Amino acid sequence: MERLICLAVGYVCGLLQTGYLVGKMNHMDIRKQGSGNAGTTNALRVLGWKAGAMTFLGDVLKCVAAFLIAFFMYRGSDVLPLLTMYAGAGVTLGHNFPFYMGFKGGKGIAVMAGMVVVNSFWHLPASLIMIPLTLAFFLVPVVVTKYISVGSLCAYTIFLIEMIAAGQMGWFEMDAAGCYELYAVLFVLTFLAWYRHRANIKRLMTGTENKFGAKKKEQ
């Protein structure tokens, strides 16, 4: 029951579609511009740096909010890191599939950044390494390839690896069953991120993916 509650709490938080709201502030439906996605990358390309930063920050903060709600609701639980991960999963689902927008939202990368931040405090100070490491796995591929999609998928994948390593080192202070369930939830989220980027992957394979800073190609 606790898992379902945390998932529901996260989903409600995830329904705050920052990119859509930022688009409306600029008198447009962001889903009808650029790639048609309501996330940070499309806001950045269509509306510029300020809108992209606002969208990213809003999507990170809604993940932080869900984490804090779950944390204080179930403080003292033996599987608290797992419950907060369910909250993060709920945020991802709410962000990606908002029911009131025809289930057409973002791809969950900024939400993942929020999960990186909140999960970096389970075993201080060592766990703080997750933030710069994940950031590096995003920035280096983007700088080298100029593809934001490549950096996004690399960052999500390294976050999965980091969390598995952290669990195996005992940072979450959960039993093996709890850790394995956490890994499974995050594996599903990682798979979902790759699935949501399937069009990007296809364009990467055909050499038609839009490069960061380049004039947008017709999709």
PDB file of C-alpha atoms in Angstrom:
ATOM      1  CA  MET A   1       0.000   0.000   0.000  1.00  0.00           C
ATOM      2  CA  GLU A   2       2.824   2.407   0.856  1.00  0.00           C
ATOM      3  CA  ARG A   3       4.296   1.874  -2.601  1.00  0.00           C
ATOM      4  CA  LEU A   4       1.023   2.724  -4.320  1.00  0.00           C
ATOM      5  CA  ILE A   5       0.557   5.814  -2.162  1.00  0.00           C
ATOM      6  CA  CYS A   6       4.050   7.057  -3.000  1.00  0.00           C
ATOM      7  CA  LEU A   7       3.473   6.333  -6.681  1.00  0.00           C
ATOM      8  CA  ALA A   8       0.215   8.306  -6.555  1.00  0.00           C
ATOM      9  CA  VAL A   9       1.822  11.210  -4.683  1.00  0.00           C
ATOM     10  CA  GLY A  10       4.554  11.335  -7.302  1.00  0.00           C
ATOM     11  CA  TYR A  11       2.083  11.181 -10.182  1.00  0.00           C
ATOM     12  CA  VAL A  12       0.144  14.151  -8.810  1.00  0.00           C
ATOM     13  CA  CYS A  13       3.378  16.147  -8.456  1.00  0.00           C
ATOM     14  CA  GLY A  14       4.404  15.137 -11.957  1.00  0.00           C
ATOM     15  CA  LEU A  15       1.198  16.575 -13.399  1.00  0.00           C
ATOM     16  CA  LEU A  16       2.665  20.064 -13.032  1.00  0.00           C
ATOM     17  CA  GLN A  17       3.749  20.488 -16.645  1.00  0.00           C
ATOM     18  CA  THR A  18       6.337  23.243 -16.383  1.00  0.00           C
ATOM     19  CA  GLY A  19       7.124  23.281 -20.091  1.00  0.00           C
ATOM     20  CA  TYR A  20       3.470  23.638 -21.007  1.00  0.00           C
ATOM     21  CA  LEU A  21       2.985  26.462 -18.487  1.00  0.00           C
ATOM     22  CA  VAL A  22       6.119  28.266 -19.696  1.00  0.00           C
ATOM     23  CA  GLY A  23       4.819  27.928 -23.245  1.00  0.00           C
ATOM     24  CA  LYS A  24       1.469  29.409 -22.239  1.00  0.00           C
ATOM     25  CA  MET A  25       3.317  32.313 -20.609  1.00  0.00           C
ATOM     26  CA  ASN A  26       4.733  32.912 -24.081  1.00  0.00           C
ATOM     27  CA  HIS A  27       1.304  32.552 -25.738  1.00  0.00           C
ATOM     28  CA  MET A  28       1.876  29.147 -27.306  1.00  0.00           C
ATOM     29  CA  ASP A  29       1.237  25.451 -26.793  1.00  0.00           C
ATOM     30  CA  ILE A  30       4.757  24.016 -26.615  1.00  0.00           C
ATOM     31  CA  ARG A  31       3.370  20.648 -27.726  1.00  0.00           C
ATOM     32  CA  LYS A  32       2.527  22.177 -31.104  1.00  0.00           C
ATOM     33  CA  GLN A  33       6.000  23.630 -31.630  1.00  0.00           C
ATOM     34  CA  GLY A  34       9.381  22.076 -32.406  1.00  0.00           C
ATOM     35  CA  SER A  35       9.469  18.390 -31.546  1.00  0.00           C
ATOM     36  CA  GLY A  36       6.040  18.544 -29.915  1.00  0.00           C
ATOM     37  CA  ASN A  37       7.514  17.539 -26.569  1.00  0.00           C
ATOM     38  CA  ALA A  38       6.625  19.378 -23.350  1.00  0.00           C
ATOM     39  CA  GLY A  39      10.084  19.003 -21.814  1.00  0.00           C
ATOM     40  CA  THR A  40      13.185  21.091 -21.276  1.00  0.00           C
ATOM     41  CA  THR A  41      14.924  20.449 -24.594  1.00  0.00           C
ATOM     42  CA  ASN A  42      11.983  21.552 -26.698  1.00  0.00           C
ATOM     43  CA  ALA A  43      11.387  24.601 -24.500  1.00  0.00           C
ATOM     44  CA  LEU A  44      15.061  25.490 -24.899  1.00  0.00           C
ATOM     45  CA  ARG A  45      15.000  25.167 -28.678  1.00  0.00           C
ATOM     46  CA  VAL A  46      11.674  26.889 -29.230  1.00  0.00           C
ATOM     47  CA  LEU A  47      11.729  29.610 -26.559  1.00  0.00           C
ATOM     48  CA  GLY A  48      15.388  30.040 -25.612  1.00  0.00           C
ATOM     49  CA  TRP A  49      17.619  29.670 -22.572  1.00  0.00           C
ATOM     50  CA  LYS A  50      15.369  31.405 -20.043  1.00  0.00           C
ATOM     51  CA  ALA A  51      12.372  29.233 -20.850  1.00  0.00           C
ATOM     52  CA  GLY A  52      14.546  26.116 -20.942  1.00  0.00           C
ATOM     53  CA  ALA A  53      16.024  26.904 -17.525  1.00  0.00           C
ATOM     54  CA  MET A  54      12.590  27.601 -16.037  1.00  0.00           C
ATOM     55  CA  THR A  55      11.249  24.327 -17.405  1.00  0.00           C
ATOM     56  CA  PHE A  56      14.222  22.350 -16.142  1.00  0.00           C
ATOM     57  CA  LEU A  57      14.075  23.888 -12.670  1.00  0.00           C
ATOM     58  CA  GLY A  58      10.339  23.329 -12.351  1.00  0.00           C
ATOM     59  CA  ASP A  59      10.618  19.696 -13.385  1.00  0.00           C
ATOM     60  CA  VAL A  60      13.483  19.081 -10.951  1.00  0.00           C
ATOM     61  CA  LEU A  61      11.617  20.751  -8.082  1.00  0.00           C
ATOM     62  CA  LYS A  62       8.462  18.699  -8.548  1.00  0.00           C
ATOM     63  CA  CYS A  63      10.583  15.576  -8.117  1.00  0.00           C
ATOM     64  CA  VAL A  64      12.172  17.044  -4.996  1.00  0.00           C
ATOM     65  CA  ALA A  65       8.693  17.871  -3.666  1.00  0.00           C
ATOM     66  CA  ALA A  66       7.449  14.297  -4.185  1.00  0.00           C
ATOM     67  CA  PHE A  67      10.572  12.937  -2.505  1.00  0.00           C
ATOM     68  CA  LEU A  68      10.093  15.159   0.540  1.00  0.00           C
ATOM     69  CA  ILE A  69       6.429  14.248   0.877  1.00  0.00           C
ATOM     70  CA  ALA A  70       7.214  10.523   0.742  1.00  0.00           C
ATOM     71  CA  PHE A  71      10.199  10.969   3.038  1.00  0.00           C
ATOM     72  CA  PHE A  72       8.224  12.671   5.791  1.00  0.00           C
ATOM     73  CA  MET A  73       5.196  10.416   5.377  1.00  0.00           C
ATOM     74  CA  TYR A  74       7.237   7.240   5.869  1.00  0.00           C
ATOM     75  CA  ARG A  75      10.188   8.496   7.880  1.00  0.00           C
ATOM     76  CA  GLY A  76      11.529   5.582   9.900  1.00  0.00           C
ATOM     77  CA  SER A  77      10.509   2.934   7.362  1.00  0.00           C
ATOM     78  CA  ASP A  78      13.014   0.144   6.728  1.00  0.00           C
ATOM     79  CA  VAL A  79      12.570   0.680   2.982  1.00  0.00           C
ATOM     80  CA  LEU A  80      12.471   4.482   2.871  1.00  0.00           C
ATOM     81  CA  PRO A  81      14.821   4.826  -0.152  1.00  0.00           C
ATOM     82  CA  LEU A  82      12.586   2.409  -2.060  1.00  0.00           C
ATOM     83  CA  LEU A  83       9.428   4.338  -1.178  1.00  0.00           C
ATOM     84  CA  THR A  84      10.956   7.631  -2.276  1.00  0.00           C
ATOM     85  CA  MET A  85      12.014   5.933  -5.527  1.00  0.00           C
ATOM     86  CA  TYR A  86       8.384   4.972  -6.095  1.00  0.00           C
ATOM     87  CA  ALA A  87       7.536   8.650  -5.603  1.00  0.00           C
ATOM     88  CA  GLY A  88      10.141   9.519  -8.242  1.00  0.00           C
ATOM     89  CA  ALA A  89       8.652   6.913 -10.550  1.00  0.00           C
ATOM     90  CA  GLY A  90       5.242   8.492 -10.050  1.00  0.00           C
ATOM     91  CA  VAL A  91       6.621  11.922 -10.947  1.00  0.00           C
ATOM     92  CA  THR A  92       8.099  10.454 -14.127  1.00  0.00           C
ATOM     93  CA  LEU A  93       4.765   8.908 -15.097  1.00  0.00           C
ATOM     94  CA  GLY A  94       2.874  12.105 -14.323  1.00  0.00           C
ATOM     95  CA  HIS A  95       5.408  14.143 -16.294  1.00  0.00           C
ATOM     96  CA  ASN A  96       5.472  11.796 -19.271  1.00  0.00           C
ATOM     97  CA  PHE A  97       1.788  10.874 -19.328  1.00  0.00           C
ATOM     98  CA  PRO A  98      -0.401  13.657 -17.840  1.00  0.00           C
ATOM     99  CA  PHE A  99      -4.011  12.464 -18.122  1.00  0.00           C
ATOM    100  CA  TYR A 100      -5.434  15.968 -18.631  1.00  0.00           C
ATOM    101  CA  MET A 101      -3.143  16.606 -21.606  1.00  0.00           C
ATOM    102  CA  GLY A 102      -4.035  13.465 -23.488  1.00  0.00           C
ATOM    103  CA  PHE A 103      -1.077  11.642 -21.876  1.00  0.00           C
ATOM    104  CA  LYS A 104       1.298  13.763 -23.950  1.00  0.00           C
ATOM    105  CA  GLY A 105       4.063  15.175 -21.763  1.00  0.00           C
ATOM    106  CA  GLY A 106       7.846  15.130 -21.594  1.00  0.00           C
ATOM    107  CA  LYS A 107      10.511  12.419 -21.593  1.00  0.00           C
ATOM    108  CA  GLY A 108      11.507  12.511 -17.923  1.00  0.00           C
ATOM    109  CA  ILE A 109      15.139  13.608 -18.148  1.00  0.00           C
ATOM    110  CA  ALA A 110      14.783  16.689 -15.932  1.00  0.00           C
ATOM    111  CA  VAL A 111      12.802  14.551 -13.471  1.00  0.00           C
ATOM    112  CA  MET A 112      15.737  12.137 -13.456  1.00  0.00           C
ATOM    113  CA  ALA A 113      18.007  15.065 -12.589  1.00  0.00           C
ATOM    114  CA  GLY A 114      15.769  15.663  -9.593  1.00  0.00           C
ATOM    115  CA  MET A 115      16.131  12.013  -8.585  1.00  0.00           C
ATOM    116  CA  VAL A 116      19.894  12.320  -8.815  1.00  0.00           C
ATOM    117  CA  VAL A 117      19.828  15.281  -6.433  1.00  0.00           C
ATOM    118  CA  VAL A 118      17.557  13.717  -3.807  1.00  0.00           C
ATOM    119  CA  ASN A 119      19.296  10.339  -3.896  1.00  0.00           C
ATOM    120  CA  SER A 120      22.679  11.964  -3.346  1.00  0.00           C
ATOM    121  CA  PHE A 121      21.997  12.455   0.359  1.00  0.00           C
ATOM    122  CA  TRP A 122      21.572   8.885   1.579  1.00  0.00           C
ATOM    123  CA  HIS A 123      25.221   8.376   2.488  1.00  0.00           C
ATOM    124  CA  LEU A 124      26.998  11.699   2.913  1.00  0.00           C
ATOM    125  CA  PRO A 125      29.531  12.832   1.905  1.00  0.00           C
ATOM    126  CA  ALA A 126      30.447   9.991  -0.461  1.00  0.00           C
ATOM    127  CA  SER A 127      27.048   9.877  -2.155  1.00  0.00           C
ATOM    128  CA  LEU A 128      27.398  13.470  -3.371  1.00  0.00           C
ATOM    129  CA  ILE A 129      29.672  12.095  -6.105  1.00  0.00           C
ATOM    130  CA  MET A 130      26.498  11.097  -7.945  1.00  0.00           C
ATOM    131  CA  ILE A 131      25.720  14.697  -8.906  1.00  0.00           C
ATOM    132  CA  PRO A 132      28.979  15.615 -10.708  1.00  0.00           C
ATOM    133  CA  LEU A 133      29.347  12.108 -12.160  1.00  0.00           C
ATOM    134  CA  THR A 134      25.867  12.126 -13.695  1.00  0.00           C
ATOM    135  CA  LEU A 135      26.370  15.685 -14.914  1.00  0.00           C
ATOM    136  CA  ALA A 136      29.638  14.677 -16.559  1.00  0.00           C
ATOM    137  CA  PHE A 137      27.955  11.783 -18.350  1.00  0.00           C
ATOM    138  CA  PHE A 138      25.446  14.272 -19.711  1.00  0.00           C
ATOM    139  CA  LEU A 139      27.754  17.154 -20.622  1.00  0.00           C
ATOM    140  CA  VAL A 140      30.657  15.237 -22.173  1.00  0.00           C
ATOM    141  CA  PRO A 141      28.516  13.397 -24.764  1.00  0.00           C
ATOM    142  CA  VAL A 142      26.631  16.616 -25.569  1.00  0.00           C
ATOM    143  CA  VAL A 143      29.870  18.576 -26.030  1.00  0.00           C
ATOM    144  CA  VAL A 144      31.445  15.819 -28.132  1.00  0.00           C
ATOM    145  CA  THR A 145      28.438  14.857 -30.273  1.00  0.00           C
ATOM    146  CA  LYS A 146      26.253  18.007 -30.042  1.00  0.00           C
ATOM    147  CA  TYR A 147      23.274  15.716 -29.427  1.00  0.00           C
ATOM    148  CA  ILE A 148      21.274  16.397 -26.255  1.00  0.00           C
ATOM    149  CA  SER A 149      19.502  13.061 -26.663  1.00  0.00           C
ATOM    150  CA  VAL A 150      22.810  11.190 -26.430  1.00  0.00           C
ATOM    151  CA  GLY A 151      23.776  13.030 -23.237  1.00  0.00           C
ATOM    152  CA  SER A 152      20.329  12.432 -21.749  1.00  0.00           C
ATOM    153  CA  LEU A 153      20.423   8.684 -22.327  1.00  0.00           C
ATOM    154  CA  CYS A 154      24.012   8.410 -21.079  1.00  0.00           C
ATOM    155  CA  ALA A 155      23.082  10.302 -17.906  1.00  0.00           C
ATOM    156  CA  TYR A 156      20.046   8.128 -17.218  1.00  0.00           C
ATOM    157  CA  THR A 157      22.043   4.951 -17.755  1.00  0.00           C
ATOM    158  CA  ILE A 158      24.891   6.009 -15.469  1.00  0.00           C
ATOM    159  CA  PHE A 159      22.347   6.973 -12.802  1.00  0.00           C
ATOM    160  CA  LEU A 160      21.009   3.410 -12.893  1.00  0.00           C
ATOM    161  CA  ILE A 161      24.553   2.075 -12.518  1.00  0.00           C
ATOM    162  CA  GLU A 162      25.290   4.513  -9.679  1.00  0.00           C
ATOM    163  CA  MET A 163      22.198   3.469  -7.760  1.00  0.00           C
ATOM    164  CA  ILE A 164      22.992  -0.219  -8.129  1.00  0.00           C
ATOM    165  CA  ALA A 165      26.537   0.407  -6.936  1.00  0.00           C
ATOM    166  CA  ALA A 166      25.265   2.495  -4.007  1.00  0.00           C
ATOM    167  CA  GLY A 167      22.846  -0.223  -2.993  1.00  0.00           C
ATOM    168  CA  GLN A 168      25.480  -2.926  -3.186  1.00  0.00           C
ATOM    169  CA  MET A 169      27.745  -0.826  -0.969  1.00  0.00           C
ATOM    170  CA  GLY A 170      25.001  -0.549   1.634  1.00  0.00           C
ATOM    171  CA  TRP A 171      24.357   3.167   1.263  1.00  0.00           C
ATOM    172  CA  PHE A 172      20.569   2.728   1.438  1.00  0.00           C
ATOM    173  CA  GLU A 173      20.642   0.595   4.604  1.00  0.00           C
ATOM    174  CA  MET A 174      17.977  -1.739   3.209  1.00  0.00           C
ATOM    175  CA  ASP A 175      17.901  -5.519   2.985  1.00  0.00           C
ATOM    176  CA  ALA A 176      18.688  -7.246  -0.315  1.00  0.00           C
ATOM    177  CA  ALA A 177      15.032  -7.581  -1.319  1.00  0.00           C
ATOM    178  CA  GLY A 178      14.441  -3.849  -0.919  1.00  0.00           C
ATOM    179  CA  CYS A 179      17.553  -2.991  -2.900  1.00  0.00           C
ATOM    180  CA  TYR A 180      16.676  -5.353  -5.727  1.00  0.00           C
ATOM    181  CA  GLU A 181      13.182  -3.887  -5.932  1.00  0.00           C
ATOM    182  CA  LEU A 182      14.670  -0.387  -6.091  1.00  0.00           C
ATOM    183  CA  TYR A 183      16.962  -1.496  -8.916  1.00  0.00           C
ATOM    184  CA  ALA A 184      13.971  -2.985 -10.747  1.00  0.00           C
ATOM    185  CA  VAL A 185      11.962   0.241 -10.471  1.00  0.00           C
ATOM    186  CA  LEU A 186      14.868   2.306 -11.750  1.00  0.00           C
ATOM    187  CA  PHE A 187      15.560  -0.191 -14.536  1.00  0.00           C
ATOM    188  CA  VAL A 188      11.964   0.235 -15.722  1.00  0.00           C
ATOM    189  CA  LEU A 189      12.362   4.033 -15.616  1.00  0.00           C
ATOM    190  CA  THR A 190      15.601   3.790 -17.611  1.00  0.00           C
ATOM    191  CA  PHE A 191      13.926   1.552 -20.165  1.00  0.00           C
ATOM    192  CA  LEU A 192      11.064   4.061 -20.366  1.00  0.00           C
ATOM    193  CA  ALA A 193      13.540   6.891 -20.988  1.00  0.00           C
ATOM    194  CA  TRP A 194      15.098   4.968 -23.863  1.00  0.00           C
ATOM    195  CA  TYR A 195      11.651   4.113 -25.224  1.00  0.00           C
ATOM    196  CA  ARG A 196      10.553   7.740 -25.057  1.00  0.00           C
ATOM    197  CA  HIS A 197      13.675   8.632 -27.056  1.00  0.00           C
ATOM    198  CA  ARG A 198      13.026   6.010 -29.723  1.00  0.00           C
ATOM    199  CA  ALA A 199      12.403   8.647 -32.394  1.00  0.00           C
ATOM    200  CA  ASN A 200      15.663  10.378 -31.440  1.00  0.00           C
ATOM    201  CA  ILE A 201      17.514   7.058 -31.629  1.00  0.00           C
ATOM    202  CA  LYS A 202      16.081   6.407 -35.083  1.00  0.00           C
ATOM    203  CA  ARG A 203      17.201   9.865 -36.246  1.00  0.00           C
ATOM    204  CA  LEU A 204      20.640   9.289 -34.738  1.00  0.00           C
ATOM    205  CA  MET A 205      20.945   6.080 -36.749  1.00  0.00           C
ATOM    206  CA  THR A 206      19.938   7.860 -39.946  1.00  0.00           C
ATOM    207  CA  GLY A 207      22.016  10.972 -39.275  1.00  0.00           C
ATOM    208  CA  THR A 208      19.009  13.288 -39.141  1.00  0.00           C
ATOM    209  CA  GLU A 209      18.925  14.041 -35.406  1.00  0.00           C
ATOM    210  CA  ASN A 210      18.915  17.744 -34.569  1.00  0.00           C
ATOM    211  CA  LYS A 211      22.251  18.936 -33.164  1.00  0.00           C
ATOM    212  CA  PHE A 212      22.370  21.326 -30.239  1.00  0.00           C
ATOM    213  CA  GLY A 213      22.768  24.888 -31.490  1.00  0.00           C
ATOM    214  CA  ALA A 214      21.956  23.954 -35.082  1.00  0.00           C
ATOM    215  CA  LYS A 215      18.930  25.080 -37.058  1.00  0.00           C
ATOM    216  CA  LYS A 216      16.114  22.655 -36.420  1.00  0.00           C
ATOM    217  CA  LYS A 217      15.480  20.056 -39.070  1.00  0.00           C
ATOM    218  CA  GLU A 218      11.999  19.034 -40.100  1.00  0.00           C
ATOM    219  CA  GLN A 219      10.965  15.932 -38.149  1.00  0.00           C
TER     220      GLN A 219
END
